[in-house]
Amino acid sequence: DARVTQTPRDKVTEMGQEVTMRCQPILGHNTVFWYRQTMMQGLELLAYFRNRAPLDDSGMPKDRFSAEMPDATLATLKIQPSEPRDSAVYFCASGSESRNEQFFGPGTRLTVL
Amino acid sequence: GENVEQHPSTLSVQEGDSAVIKCTYSDSASNYFPWYKQELGKRPQLIIDIRSNVGEKKDQRIAVTLNKTAKHFSLHITETQPEDSAVYFCAASMGTGTASKLTFGTGTRLQVTL
């Protein structure tokens, strides 16, 4: 049963530190999404890639957030420097070019103190 | 951009009763409408979806209806069970057979009581 994986599952850090979250999409999926979930804002799209190229990162604060796909099996989301308001659960999802469905990873719960 | 509204925010039903969650969307170009179920501390999981060329879709106790003219779609759960308790999210996207960015509703917390 193929699944999206994410690491770390939990991260506690102090304000100002760099945070890197990683995602491995389902093998064969060419589209990767990063979502952030908070109680106040719900689920919101930060950025997404197709065939490793960024298609939309309008939901991402550009001054501190960056997203990349070094290869087809790895997507990263970095925050530098982190702030307490970045505390949230960050989900990665993947999908294919032949179907609409997206499959979510287990999420990274980030706490910035 | 797309805006998706979802109601109600909380819903409590007795086991065996039906539950209905409603969503509206703003962009008439949206053509794919999935529903996700999220249990506490878990990932959102797709439970059913519908495309704009279909008015209704059923999968056992779950059904989704779509009214393109009114730009609203609904999730219907019949014969609810305690394991249906979760947060349900509707979403909309403009994907044409391709995974595309989703705009989510704010979620409905469903509680099924014994």
XYZ file of C-alpha atoms in Angstrom:
227
model
C 0.000 0.000 0.000
C 1.937 3.015 -1.299
C 1.869 6.051 0.969
C 3.367 9.503 1.192
C 5.953 9.698 3.956
C 7.108 12.744 5.888
C 9.930 13.419 8.329
C 10.185 14.437 11.042
C 6.773 13.667 12.503
C 7.250 16.125 15.313
C 9.623 19.050 15.639
C 10.054 21.435 18.541
C 12.444 24.310 17.996
C 13.218 27.746 19.240
C 12.396 30.961 17.469
C 15.064 31.906 14.958
C 16.175 28.354 14.200
C 16.062 26.797 10.743
C 13.538 24.016 10.192
C 13.597 21.535 7.325
C 10.700 19.203 6.600
C 10.959 16.371 4.107
C 8.449 14.503 2.017
C 8.674 11.388 -0.122
C 5.793 11.272 -2.610
C 4.200 8.060 -3.807
C 6.393 6.461 -6.454
C 5.230 7.531 -9.883
C 3.388 10.630 -8.699
C 4.652 13.758 -10.417
C 2.786 16.435 -8.445
C 3.646 17.387 -4.866
C 1.741 19.793 -2.641
C 2.598 21.429 0.675
C -0.320 22.367 2.931
C -0.366 23.931 6.374
C -3.087 23.235 8.918
C -3.891 25.470 11.874
C -6.997 25.859 13.982
C -7.438 29.443 12.826
C -6.713 29.109 9.093
C -7.676 25.520 8.441
C -5.926 23.748 5.555
C -4.148 26.150 3.228
C -1.915 25.514 0.241
C 1.627 26.807 0.551
C 3.192 25.599 -2.711
C 3.105 22.847 -5.268
C 5.326 21.263 -7.888
C 4.745 19.295 -11.047
C 7.603 17.284 -12.533
C 9.812 18.995 -9.921
C 9.060 22.475 -11.260
C 7.320 24.955 -8.946
C 3.851 25.846 -10.252
C 2.469 27.985 -7.471
C 4.025 29.239 -4.267
C 1.733 32.207 -3.729
C 0.585 30.847 -0.378
C 4.066 30.827 1.062
C 5.732 33.712 2.939
C 8.689 34.235 0.609
C 10.959 35.960 3.063
C 11.320 32.933 5.325
C 9.893 29.902 3.534
C 11.402 27.980 0.644
C 10.302 24.779 -1.078
C 12.334 22.593 -3.399
C 12.352 19.205 -5.095
C 15.977 18.080 -5.357
C 14.780 14.926 -7.122
C 11.555 13.122 -7.954
C 11.553 11.219 -4.655
C 12.150 14.126 -2.281
C 10.446 17.434 -1.571
C 11.639 19.821 1.129
C 10.100 22.757 2.916
C 12.412 25.052 4.844
C 11.676 27.844 7.264
C 14.495 30.218 8.159
C 14.224 31.879 10.591
C 11.270 30.188 12.265
C 8.737 32.162 14.313
C 6.102 31.080 16.862
C 3.337 31.853 14.339
C 4.757 29.101 12.103
C 3.579 26.508 14.629
C 1.213 24.222 12.724
C 0.930 20.818 11.120
C 2.545 20.742 7.682
C 1.175 18.179 5.258
C 2.683 16.993 2.033
C 0.406 15.422 -0.574
C 1.123 13.835 -3.927
C -0.865 13.108 -7.042
C -0.440 12.047 -10.635
C -1.046 13.784 -13.935
C -3.680 11.267 -14.947
C -6.019 11.502 -11.946
C -7.394 14.257 -9.730
C -6.863 12.487 -6.399
C -4.293 13.701 -3.879
C -2.892 11.533 -1.123
C -1.692 13.088 2.101
C 1.310 12.228 4.214
C 1.081 11.907 8.005
C 2.193 15.488 8.548
C 4.945 17.218 10.522
C 3.774 18.873 13.725
C 5.959 21.951 14.177
C 6.142 23.858 17.442
C 8.223 27.029 17.547
C 8.849 28.308 21.056
C -9.262 32.907 -6.390
C -11.579 30.124 -5.318
C -13.443 30.399 -2.005
C -15.141 27.405 -0.384
C -17.609 27.774 2.461
C -18.685 24.807 4.573
C -21.580 24.335 6.995
C -22.173 23.411 9.710
C -18.948 23.706 11.659
C -20.117 21.079 14.148
C -22.738 18.382 13.812
C -23.935 15.897 16.397
C -26.144 12.975 15.391
C -27.290 9.793 17.031
C -25.981 6.493 15.777
C -28.083 5.296 12.887
C -29.224 8.761 11.862
C -28.113 10.555 8.691
C -25.664 13.446 8.513
C -25.493 16.114 5.819
C -22.653 18.580 5.286
C -22.949 21.377 2.733
C -20.380 23.386 0.807
C -20.526 26.235 -1.661
C -17.816 27.389 -4.036
C -17.271 30.638 -5.862
C -15.404 29.834 -9.079
C -17.554 28.307 -11.798
C -14.371 26.918 -13.411
C -13.913 24.458 -10.532
C -14.644 20.941 -11.749
C -13.410 18.511 -9.117
C -14.832 18.248 -5.584
C -13.307 15.803 -3.107
C -14.291 15.121 0.476
C -11.695 14.257 3.090
C -12.119 12.695 6.510
C -9.585 13.540 9.195
C -9.495 11.673 12.474
C -7.785 13.266 15.449
C -4.049 13.462 14.922
C -4.218 11.721 11.550
C -3.833 12.703 7.923
C -6.795 13.796 5.793
C -8.045 10.800 3.800
C -10.098 10.965 0.642
C -13.472 9.309 1.147
C -15.362 10.277 -1.991
C -15.097 12.748 -4.838
C -17.217 14.029 -7.695
C -16.471 15.668 -11.006
C -18.511 18.406 -12.583
C -19.948 16.167 -15.283
C -21.739 14.072 -12.648
C -24.640 15.114 -10.404
C -24.444 12.394 -7.772
C -22.123 9.631 -6.657
C -22.614 6.935 -4.024
C -20.270 4.591 -2.207
C -22.031 2.390 0.324
C -23.236 4.706 3.123
C -21.681 7.826 1.632
C -23.036 9.953 -1.193
C -22.135 13.304 -2.684
C -24.376 15.560 -4.743
C -23.366 18.480 -6.927
C -25.440 21.396 -8.190
C -23.278 23.276 -10.689
C -25.860 25.984 -11.299
C -26.058 26.884 -7.637
C -22.382 26.092 -7.068
C -22.932 23.866 -4.096
C -22.207 20.275 -3.206
C -23.112 18.131 -0.231
C -21.941 15.039 1.605
C -24.544 12.607 2.888
C -23.735 9.870 5.381
C -26.507 7.391 6.133
C -26.774 4.966 9.055
C -24.021 6.771 10.924
C -21.704 4.786 13.182
C -19.360 5.902 15.993
C -16.366 5.409 13.680
C -17.777 8.124 11.413
C -16.868 10.658 14.122
C -14.160 12.892 12.639
C -13.623 16.229 10.932
C -14.803 16.315 7.331
C -13.414 18.757 4.770
C -14.818 19.603 1.378
C -12.574 21.027 -1.317
C -12.660 22.326 -4.854
C -10.131 22.437 -7.653
C -9.844 23.143 -11.355
C -7.943 20.025 -12.270
C -8.886 18.431 -15.562
C -7.972 14.868 -14.800
C -4.758 16.069 -13.196
C -3.952 16.549 -9.513
C -4.303 20.303 -8.972
C -4.306 22.595 -5.977
C -7.242 22.231 -3.633
C -9.111 24.997 -1.861
C -10.565 23.589 1.332
C -13.624 24.421 3.353
C -13.204 25.132 7.045
C -14.248 21.660 8.159
C -17.186 20.052 9.965
C -16.653 18.197 13.208
C -19.087 15.268 13.185
C -19.875 13.556 16.463
C -21.890 10.343 16.358
C -23.352 9.535 19.749
C -24.585 6.161 20.955
